[in-house]
Amino acid sequence: MRSHTEYLTFTLPDRVGFVNITRPVADAVQKSGVREGLVLVNAMHITASVFINDDESGLHADYQKWLEQLAPFDPSPARYAHNRTGEDNADAHLKRQVMGREVVVAITGGQLDFGPWEQIFYGEFDGRRPKRVLVKVIGE
């Protein structure tokens, strides 16, 4: 069994945003030499996410609007108990919980084995500083 690890780093200029990371994940799979296996992709920060969906700008705008309705940004300690600790990002933790920490994708014939339209995204909910994503490829 082979194993290959890479780390991707993102510093988004805005508080919230999405980045298609399918290409760097596919590149890591190619570098690994794994032909049959799995790739785990996970956000290593509790205010960021990795998820799979369509690469369509309207959908991404819908996600941002929906997430803001679920957990509005409010830095005051009145809305969120977490913000009473001196932090101002309670909403980002909640958004990450909804969007998820990680994805696992099958590797078949040395390629990511996706359904139609599927792409991998990094989701940022408390940006403007460097955050890492783990890409772990395992297989034969």
GROMACS .gro file of N, CA and C in nm:
model
  420
    1MET      N    1   0.084  -0.118   0.000
    1MET     CA    2   0.000   0.000   0.000
    1MET      C    3   0.088   0.124   0.000
    2ARG      N    4   0.051   0.222  -0.080
    2ARG     CA    5   0.122   0.350  -0.086
    2ARG      C    6   0.046   0.455  -0.007
    3SER      N    7   0.123   0.555   0.033
    3SER     CA    8   0.063   0.671   0.101
    3SER      C    9   0.137   0.795   0.053
    4HIS      N   10   0.062   0.902   0.033
    4HIS     CA   11   0.121   1.029  -0.011
    4HIS      C   12   0.044   1.141   0.059
    5THR      N   13   0.119   1.237   0.116
    5THR     CA   14   0.058   1.347   0.189
    5THR      C   15   0.104   1.480   0.131
    6GLU      N   16   0.009   1.571   0.113
    6GLU     CA   17   0.039   1.708   0.075
    6GLU      C   18  -0.047   1.801   0.159
    7TYR      N   19   0.000   1.924   0.173
    7TYR     CA   20  -0.076   2.028   0.242
    7TYR      C   21  -0.095   2.145   0.146
    8LEU      N   22  -0.217   2.191   0.135
    8LEU     CA   23  -0.248   2.309   0.057
    8LEU      C   24  -0.273   2.422   0.156
    9THR      N   25  -0.227   2.541   0.124
    9THR     CA   26  -0.248   2.656   0.212
    9THR      C   27  -0.326   2.763   0.138
   10PHE      N   28  -0.426   2.818   0.206
   10PHE     CA   29  -0.511   2.922   0.148
   10PHE      C   30  -0.518   3.040   0.242
   11THR      N   31  -0.509   3.159   0.185
   11THR     CA   32  -0.534   3.283   0.258
   11THR      C   33  -0.633   3.362   0.173
   12LEU      N   34  -0.760   3.350   0.205
   12LEU     CA   35  -0.862   3.422   0.130
   12LEU      C   36  -0.870   3.566   0.180
   13PRO      N   37  -0.884   3.661   0.088
   13PRO     CA   38  -0.887   3.802   0.128
   13PRO      C   39  -1.017   3.843   0.197
   14ASP      N   40  -1.122   3.766   0.178
   14ASP     CA   41  -1.251   3.797   0.237
   14ASP      C   42  -1.279   3.702   0.353
   15ARG      N   43  -1.374   3.738   0.433
   15ARG     CA   44  -1.412   3.656   0.549
   15ARG      C   45  -1.470   3.522   0.505
   16VAL      N   46  -1.551   3.523   0.399
   16VAL     CA   47  -1.618   3.402   0.351
   16VAL      C   48  -1.590   3.388   0.202
   17GLY      N   49  -1.563   3.264   0.160
   17GLY     CA   50  -1.542   3.238   0.018
   17GLY      C   51  -1.519   3.090  -0.008
   18PHE      N   52  -1.526   3.056  -0.137
   18PHE     CA   53  -1.508   2.917  -0.180
   18PHE      C   54  -1.403   2.912  -0.290
   19VAL      N   55  -1.318   2.808  -0.285
   19VAL     CA   56  -1.213   2.789  -0.384
   19VAL      C   57  -1.223   2.646  -0.437
   20ASN      N   58  -1.227   2.631  -0.568
   20ASN     CA   59  -1.225   2.499  -0.630
   20ASN      C   60  -1.083   2.443  -0.616
   21ILE      N   61  -1.070   2.332  -0.545
   21ILE     CA   62  -0.937   2.272  -0.522
   21ILE      C   63  -0.925   2.136  -0.592
   22THR      N   64  -1.012   2.110  -0.687
   22THR     CA   65  -1.009   1.981  -0.757
   22THR      C   66  -0.874   1.959  -0.825
   23ARG      N   67  -0.821   2.059  -0.895
   23ARG     CA   68  -0.695   2.043  -0.969
   23ARG      C   69  -0.579   2.009  -0.877
   24PRO      N   70  -0.555   2.083  -0.766
   24PRO     CA   71  -0.443   2.043  -0.681
   24PRO      C   72  -0.461   1.907  -0.616
   25VAL      N   73  -0.584   1.867  -0.588
   25VAL     CA   74  -0.608   1.733  -0.533
   25VAL      C   75  -0.577   1.628  -0.640
   26ALA      N   76  -0.623   1.650  -0.762
   26ALA     CA   77  -0.593   1.557  -0.872
   26ALA      C   78  -0.443   1.549  -0.897
   27ASP      N   79  -0.373   1.662  -0.886
   27ASP     CA   80  -0.227   1.663  -0.902
   27ASP      C   81  -0.160   1.579  -0.794
   28ALA      N   82  -0.209   1.588  -0.671
   28ALA     CA   83  -0.153   1.507  -0.561
   28ALA      C   84  -0.175   1.358  -0.588
   29VAL      N   85  -0.291   1.323  -0.641
   29VAL     CA   86  -0.319   1.183  -0.675
   29VAL      C   87  -0.220   1.137  -0.782
   30GLN      N   88  -0.197   1.219  -0.884
   30GLN     CA   89  -0.101   1.183  -0.989
   30GLN      C   90   0.039   1.163  -0.932
   31LYS      N   91   0.083   1.256  -0.847
   31LYS     CA   92   0.217   1.246  -0.786
   31LYS      C   93   0.231   1.120  -0.701
   32SER      N   94   0.122   1.078  -0.640
   32SER     CA   95   0.127   0.963  -0.548
   32SER      C   96   0.156   0.832  -0.619
   33GLY      N   97   0.116   0.823  -0.747
   33GLY     CA   98   0.129   0.698  -0.820
   33GLY      C   99   0.021   0.597  -0.787
   34VAL      N  100  -0.072   0.632  -0.701
   34VAL     CA  101  -0.181   0.541  -0.664
   34VAL      C  102  -0.277   0.528  -0.781
   35ARG      N  103  -0.308   0.406  -0.818
   35ARG     CA  104  -0.401   0.380  -0.929
   35ARG      C  105  -0.540   0.342  -0.877
   36GLU      N  106  -0.545   0.273  -0.763
   36GLU     CA  107  -0.671   0.231  -0.702
   36GLU      C  108  -0.664   0.261  -0.553
   37GLY      N  109  -0.753   0.344  -0.504
   37GLY     CA  110  -0.748   0.378  -0.362
   37GLY      C  111  -0.846   0.489  -0.327
   38LEU      N  112  -0.804   0.570  -0.230
   38LEU     CA  113  -0.888   0.679  -0.179
   38LEU      C  114  -0.802   0.801  -0.154
   39VAL      N  115  -0.865   0.916  -0.164
   39VAL     CA  116  -0.800   1.040  -0.122
   39VAL      C  117  -0.892   1.108  -0.020
   40LEU      N  118  -0.832   1.141   0.093
   40LEU     CA  119  -0.899   1.216   0.198
   40LEU      C  120  -0.854   1.360   0.185
   41VAL      N  121  -0.950   1.452   0.185
   41VAL     CA  122  -0.919   1.595   0.179
   41VAL      C  123  -0.991   1.660   0.296
   42ASN      N  124  -0.915   1.719   0.390
   42ASN     CA  125  -0.984   1.780   0.503
   42ASN      C  126  -0.924   1.913   0.544
   43ALA      N  127  -1.014   2.002   0.584
   43ALA     CA  128  -0.975   2.132   0.637
   43ALA      C  129  -0.916   2.110   0.776
   44MET      N  130  -0.803   2.171   0.801
   44MET     CA  131  -0.735   2.152   0.929
   44MET      C  132  -0.761   2.268   1.024
   45HIS      N  133  -0.868   2.341   0.999
   45HIS     CA  134  -0.904   2.456   1.083
   45HIS      C  135  -1.054   2.450   1.111
   46ILE      N  136  -1.093   2.488   1.230
   46ILE     CA  137  -1.231   2.471   1.273
   46ILE      C  138  -1.326   2.580   1.223
   47THR      N  139  -1.277   2.668   1.139
   47THR     CA  140  -1.363   2.769   1.075
   47THR      C  141  -1.353   2.761   0.923
   48ALA      N  142  -1.313   2.644   0.874
   48ALA     CA  143  -1.303   2.619   0.729
   48ALA      C  144  -1.360   2.482   0.699
   49SER      N  145  -1.388   2.458   0.572
   49SER     CA  146  -1.459   2.337   0.531
   49SER      C  147  -1.403   2.283   0.401
   50VAL      N  148  -1.427   2.156   0.376
   50VAL     CA  149  -1.405   2.095   0.245
   50VAL      C  150  -1.533   2.022   0.210
   51PHE      N  151  -1.582   2.043   0.088
   51PHE     CA  152  -1.707   1.981   0.046
   51PHE      C  153  -1.705   1.954  -0.104
   52ILE      N  154  -1.799   1.873  -0.151
   52ILE     CA  155  -1.812   1.841  -0.293
   52ILE      C  156  -1.946   1.894  -0.342
   53ASN      N  157  -1.942   1.964  -0.454
   53ASN     CA  158  -2.064   2.008  -0.519
   53ASN      C  159  -2.030   2.059  -0.658
   54ASP      N  160  -2.125   2.123  -0.721
   54ASP     CA  161  -2.112   2.177  -0.856
   54ASP      C  162  -2.034   2.308  -0.853
   55ASP      N  163  -1.954   2.332  -0.956
   55ASP     CA  164  -1.880   2.458  -0.968
   55ASP      C  165  -1.966   2.557  -1.045
   56GLU      N  166  -2.064   2.613  -0.978
   56GLU     CA  167  -2.158   2.704  -1.042
   56GLU      C  168  -2.174   2.826  -0.951
   57SER      N  169  -2.146   2.945  -1.004
   57SER     CA  170  -2.140   3.066  -0.921
   57SER      C  171  -2.272   3.097  -0.852
   58GLY      N  172  -2.384   3.071  -0.916
   58GLY     CA  173  -2.513   3.094  -0.852
   58GLY      C  174  -2.531   3.007  -0.729
   59LEU      N  175  -2.488   2.881  -0.739
   59LEU     CA  176  -2.496   2.790  -0.624
   59LEU      C  177  -2.409   2.841  -0.510
   60HIS      N  178  -2.289   2.890  -0.543
   60HIS     CA  179  -2.200   2.941  -0.439
   60HIS      C  180  -2.260   3.064  -0.371
   61ALA      N  181  -2.323   3.150  -0.447
   61ALA     CA  182  -2.391   3.267  -0.389
   61ALA      C  183  -2.507   3.220  -0.300
   62ASP      N  184  -2.579   3.118  -0.345
   62ASP     CA  185  -2.688   3.063  -0.264
   62ASP      C  186  -2.635   3.006  -0.133
   63TYR      N  187  -2.522   2.936  -0.138
   63TYR     CA  188  -2.462   2.883  -0.015
   63TYR      C  189  -2.430   2.996   0.081
   64GLN      N  190  -2.365   3.101   0.030
   64GLN     CA  191  -2.327   3.212   0.118
   64GLN      C  192  -2.450   3.277   0.182
   65LYS      N  193  -2.554   3.298   0.103
   65LYS     CA  194  -2.676   3.360   0.155
   65LYS      C  195  -2.743   3.268   0.259
   66TRP      N  196  -2.753   3.140   0.227
   66TRP     CA  197  -2.817   3.043   0.316
   66TRP      C  198  -2.740   3.030   0.447
   67LEU      N  199  -2.608   3.019   0.438
   67LEU     CA  200  -2.526   3.007   0.559
   67LEU      C  201  -2.537   3.132   0.646
   68GLU      N  202  -2.542   3.248   0.583
   68GLU     CA  203  -2.554   3.373   0.659
   68GLU      C  204  -2.690   3.381   0.729
   69GLN      N  205  -2.793   3.323   0.667
   69GLN     CA  206  -2.924   3.319   0.732
   69GLN      C  207  -2.922   3.222   0.850
   70LEU      N  208  -2.852   3.110   0.835
   70LEU     CA  209  -2.844   3.012   0.944
   70LEU      C  210  -2.764   3.063   1.062
   71ALA      N  211  -2.650   3.124   1.032
   71ALA     CA  212  -2.558   3.171   1.137
   71ALA      C  213  -2.503   3.307   1.095
   72PRO      N  214  -2.576   3.413   1.121
   72PRO     CA  215  -2.532   3.546   1.079
   72PRO      C  216  -2.403   3.589   1.149
   73PHE      N  217  -2.318   3.660   1.076
   73PHE     CA  218  -2.199   3.717   1.139
   73PHE      C  219  -2.244   3.825   1.237
   74ASP      N  220  -2.198   3.813   1.360
   74ASP     CA  221  -2.227   3.911   1.463
   74ASP      C  222  -2.114   3.899   1.565
   75PRO      N  223  -2.019   3.992   1.565
   75PRO     CA  224  -1.904   3.980   1.654
   75PRO      C  225  -1.935   4.005   1.801
   76SER      N  226  -2.054   4.054   1.830
   76SER     CA  227  -2.086   4.087   1.968
   76SER      C  228  -2.108   3.959   2.050
   77PRO      N  229  -2.084   3.966   2.179
   77PRO     CA  230  -2.109   3.849   2.265
   77PRO      C  231  -2.256   3.828   2.297
   78ALA      N  232  -2.342   3.919   2.255
   78ALA     CA  233  -2.484   3.907   2.286
   78ALA      C  234  -2.549   3.790   2.211
   79ARG      N  235  -2.512   3.769   2.086
   79ARG     CA  236  -2.574   3.662   2.005
   79ARG      C  237  -2.514   3.526   2.035
   80TYR      N  238  -2.381   3.518   2.042
   80TYR     CA  239  -2.313   3.389   2.054
   80TYR      C  240  -2.228   3.383   2.182
   81ALA      N  241  -2.246   3.278   2.260
   81ALA     CA  242  -2.167   3.259   2.381
   81ALA      C  243  -2.018   3.248   2.349
   82HIS      N  244  -1.983   3.186   2.236
   82HIS     CA  245  -1.842   3.171   2.198
   82HIS      C  246  -1.772   3.306   2.189
   83ASN      N  247  -1.844   3.408   2.146
   83ASN     CA  248  -1.783   3.540   2.133
   83ASN      C  249  -1.755   3.605   2.268
   84ARG      N  250  -1.803   3.545   2.375
   84ARG     CA  251  -1.772   3.596   2.510
   84ARG      C  252  -1.632   3.556   2.555
   85THR      N  253  -1.566   3.470   2.476
   85THR     CA  254  -1.429   3.427   2.509
   85THR      C  255  -1.324   3.522   2.454
   86GLY      N  256  -1.369   3.628   2.385
   86GLY     CA  257  -1.275   3.721   2.321
   86GLY      C  258  -1.266   3.698   2.171
   87GLU      N  259  -1.326   3.591   2.122
   87GLU     CA  260  -1.332   3.564   1.979
   87GLU      C  261  -1.451   3.640   1.918
   88ASP      N  262  -1.453   3.647   1.785
   88ASP     CA  263  -1.567   3.710   1.717
   88ASP      C  264  -1.616   3.624   1.600
   89ASN      N  265  -1.585   3.494   1.606
   89ASN     CA  266  -1.610   3.408   1.489
   89ASN      C  267  -1.701   3.289   1.517
   90ALA      N  268  -1.789   3.301   1.612
   90ALA     CA  269  -1.879   3.189   1.643
   90ALA      C  270  -1.957   3.145   1.520
   91ASP      N  271  -2.000   3.240   1.439
   91ASP     CA  272  -2.076   3.206   1.318
   91ASP      C  273  -1.994   3.117   1.225
   92ALA      N  274  -1.863   3.141   1.217
   92ALA     CA  275  -1.775   3.062   1.128
   92ALA      C  276  -1.768   2.916   1.174
   93HIS      N  277  -1.766   2.894   1.304
   93HIS     CA  278  -1.766   2.757   1.356
   93HIS      C  279  -1.895   2.685   1.318
   94LEU      N  280  -2.007   2.754   1.330
   94LEU     CA  281  -2.136   2.694   1.297
   94LEU      C  282  -2.147   2.666   1.147
   95LYS      N  283  -2.100   2.757   1.064
   95LYS     CA  284  -2.104   2.738   0.918
   95LYS      C  285  -2.019   2.618   0.878
   96ARG      N  286  -1.902   2.605   0.940
   96ARG     CA  287  -1.816   2.489   0.911
   96ARG      C  288  -1.886   2.359   0.947
   97GLN      N  289  -1.958   2.358   1.059
   97GLN     CA  290  -2.025   2.236   1.102
   97GLN      C  291  -2.129   2.192   0.999
   98VAL      N  292  -2.198   2.288   0.941
   98VAL     CA  293  -2.299   2.258   0.840
   98VAL      C  294  -2.234   2.208   0.710
   99MET      N  295  -2.125   2.271   0.669
   99MET     CA  296  -2.062   2.238   0.540
   99MET      C  297  -1.968   2.117   0.547
  100GLY      N  298  -1.922   2.083   0.664
  100GLY     CA  299  -1.842   1.963   0.679
  100GLY      C  300  -1.692   1.986   0.683
  101ARG      N  301  -1.623   1.890   0.739
  101ARG     CA  302  -1.479   1.898   0.761
  101ARG      C  303  -1.399   1.838   0.647
  102GLU      N  304  -1.453   1.733   0.582
  102GLU     CA  305  -1.371   1.655   0.491
  102GLU      C  306  -1.454   1.585   0.385
  103VAL      N  307  -1.383   1.538   0.283
  103VAL     CA  308  -1.442   1.451   0.182
  103VAL      C  309  -1.345   1.337   0.155
  104VAL      N  310  -1.399   1.226   0.111
  104VAL     CA  311  -1.320   1.112   0.065
  104VAL      C  312  -1.367   1.081  -0.076
  105VAL      N  313  -1.271   1.070  -0.169
  105VAL     CA  314  -1.303   1.042  -0.308
  105VAL      C  315  -1.229   0.917  -0.351
  106ALA      N  316  -1.298   0.830  -0.421
  106ALA     CA  317  -1.235   0.710  -0.477
  106ALA      C  318  -1.138   0.748  -0.588
  107ILE      N  319  -1.033   0.668  -0.598
  107ILE     CA  320  -0.937   0.679  -0.708
  107ILE      C  321  -0.950   0.552  -0.789
  108THR      N  322  -0.979   0.567  -0.916
  108THR     CA  323  -0.993   0.454  -1.008
  108THR      C  324  -0.909   0.482  -1.131
  109GLY      N  325  -0.821   0.390  -1.163
  109GLY     CA  326  -0.735   0.410  -1.279
  109GLY      C  327  -0.647   0.533  -1.267
  110GLY      N  328  -0.610   0.570  -1.145
  110GLY     CA  329  -0.522   0.685  -1.123
  110GLY      C  330  -0.593   0.819  -1.129
  111GLN      N  331  -0.726   0.820  -1.137
  111GLN     CA  332  -0.803   0.944  -1.151
  111GLN      C  333  -0.907   0.954  -1.039
  112LEU      N  334  -0.944   1.077  -1.005
  112LEU     CA  335  -1.056   1.098  -0.914
  112LEU      C  336  -1.181   1.043  -0.979
  113ASP      N  337  -1.256   0.962  -0.908
  113ASP     CA  338  -1.373   0.894  -0.962
  113ASP      C  339  -1.499   0.967  -0.916
  114PHE      N  340  -1.534   1.071  -0.991
  114PHE     CA  341  -1.646   1.160  -0.959
  114PHE      C  342  -1.771   1.124  -1.036
  115GLY      N  343  -1.885   1.168  -0.983
  115GLY     CA  344  -2.009   1.171  -1.058
  115GLY      C  345  -2.010   1.297  -1.144
  116PRO      N  346  -2.109   1.308  -1.231
  116PRO     CA  347  -2.118   1.426  -1.316
  116PRO      C  348  -2.123   1.555  -1.233
  117TRP      N  349  -2.046   1.653  -1.273
  117TRP     CA  350  -2.044   1.788  -1.217
  117TRP      C  351  -1.975   1.798  -1.081
  118GLU      N  352  -1.936   1.687  -1.020
  118GLU     CA  353  -1.875   1.696  -0.888
  118GLU      C  354  -1.736   1.759  -0.894
  119GLN      N  355  -1.710   1.849  -0.799
  119GLN     CA  356  -1.582   1.914  -0.781
  119GLN      C  357  -1.558   1.927  -0.631
  120ILE      N  358  -1.431   1.944  -0.592
  120ILE     CA  359  -1.395   1.959  -0.451
  120ILE      C  360  -1.370   2.107  -0.423
  121PHE      N  361  -1.424   2.155  -0.311
  121PHE     CA  362  -1.410   2.295  -0.274
  121PHE      C  363  -1.357   2.311  -0.133
  122TYR      N  364  -1.278   2.416  -0.117
  122TYR     CA  365  -1.239   2.467   0.014
  122TYR      C  366  -1.337   2.579   0.047
  123GLY      N  367  -1.398   2.573   0.166
  123GLY     CA  368  -1.488   2.678   0.211
  123GLY      C  369  -1.426   2.752   0.329
  124GLU      N  370  -1.423   2.882   0.318
  124GLU     CA  371  -1.364   2.967   0.422
  124GLU      C  372  -1.475   3.048   0.488
  125PHE      N  373  -1.475   3.052   0.622
  125PHE     CA  374  -1.580   3.123   0.695
  125PHE      C  375  -1.525   3.226   0.794
  126ASP      N  376  -1.392   3.235   0.803
  126ASP     CA  377  -1.327   3.334   0.889
  126ASP      C  378  -1.189   3.362   0.830
  127GLY      N  379  -1.187   3.422   0.713
  127GLY     CA  380  -1.065   3.432   0.632
  127GLY      C  381  -0.967   3.539   0.675
  128ARG      N  382  -0.879   3.569   0.581
  128ARG     CA  383  -0.776   3.671   0.593
  128ARG      C  384  -0.655   3.626   0.673
  129ARG      N  385  -0.637   3.493   0.682
  129ARG     CA  386  -0.515   3.439   0.743
  129ARG      C  387  -0.491   3.301   0.684
  130PRO      N  388  -0.367   3.254   0.684
  130PRO     CA  389  -0.336   3.124   0.622
  130PRO      C  390  -0.402   3.007   0.695
  131LYS      N  391  -0.458   2.918   0.615
  131LYS     CA  392  -0.516   2.795   0.669
  131LYS      C  393  -0.478   2.679   0.577
  132ARG      N  394  -0.466   2.561   0.638
  132ARG     CA  395  -0.419   2.444   0.562
  132ARG      C  396  -0.530   2.344   0.537
  133VAL      N  397  -0.510   2.270   0.428
  133VAL     CA  398  -0.595   2.156   0.391
  133VAL      C  399  -0.503   2.037   0.372
  134LEU      N  400  -0.537   1.926   0.435
  134LEU     CA  401  -0.462   1.802   0.421
  134LEU      C  402  -0.515   1.723   0.302
  135VAL      N  403  -0.425   1.673   0.219
  135VAL     CA  404  -0.459   1.581   0.109
  135VAL      C  405  -0.381   1.453   0.136
  136LYS      N  406  -0.452   1.344   0.169
  136LYS     CA  407  -0.388   1.217   0.202
  136LYS      C  408  -0.437   1.111   0.104
  137VAL      N  409  -0.345   1.061   0.023
  137VAL     CA  410  -0.376   0.960  -0.078
  137VAL      C  411  -0.327   0.826  -0.027
  138ILE      N  412  -0.414   0.723  -0.032
  138ILE     CA  413  -0.373   0.588   0.006
  138ILE      C  414  -0.428   0.489  -0.096
  139GLY      N  415  -0.352   0.386  -0.119
  139GLY     CA  416  -0.396   0.283  -0.212
  139GLY      C  417  -0.280   0.211  -0.276
  140GLU      N  418  -0.311   0.147  -0.388
  140GLU     CA  419  -0.211   0.067  -0.460
  140GLU      C  420  -0.182   0.125  -0.597
   0.00000   0.00000   0.00000
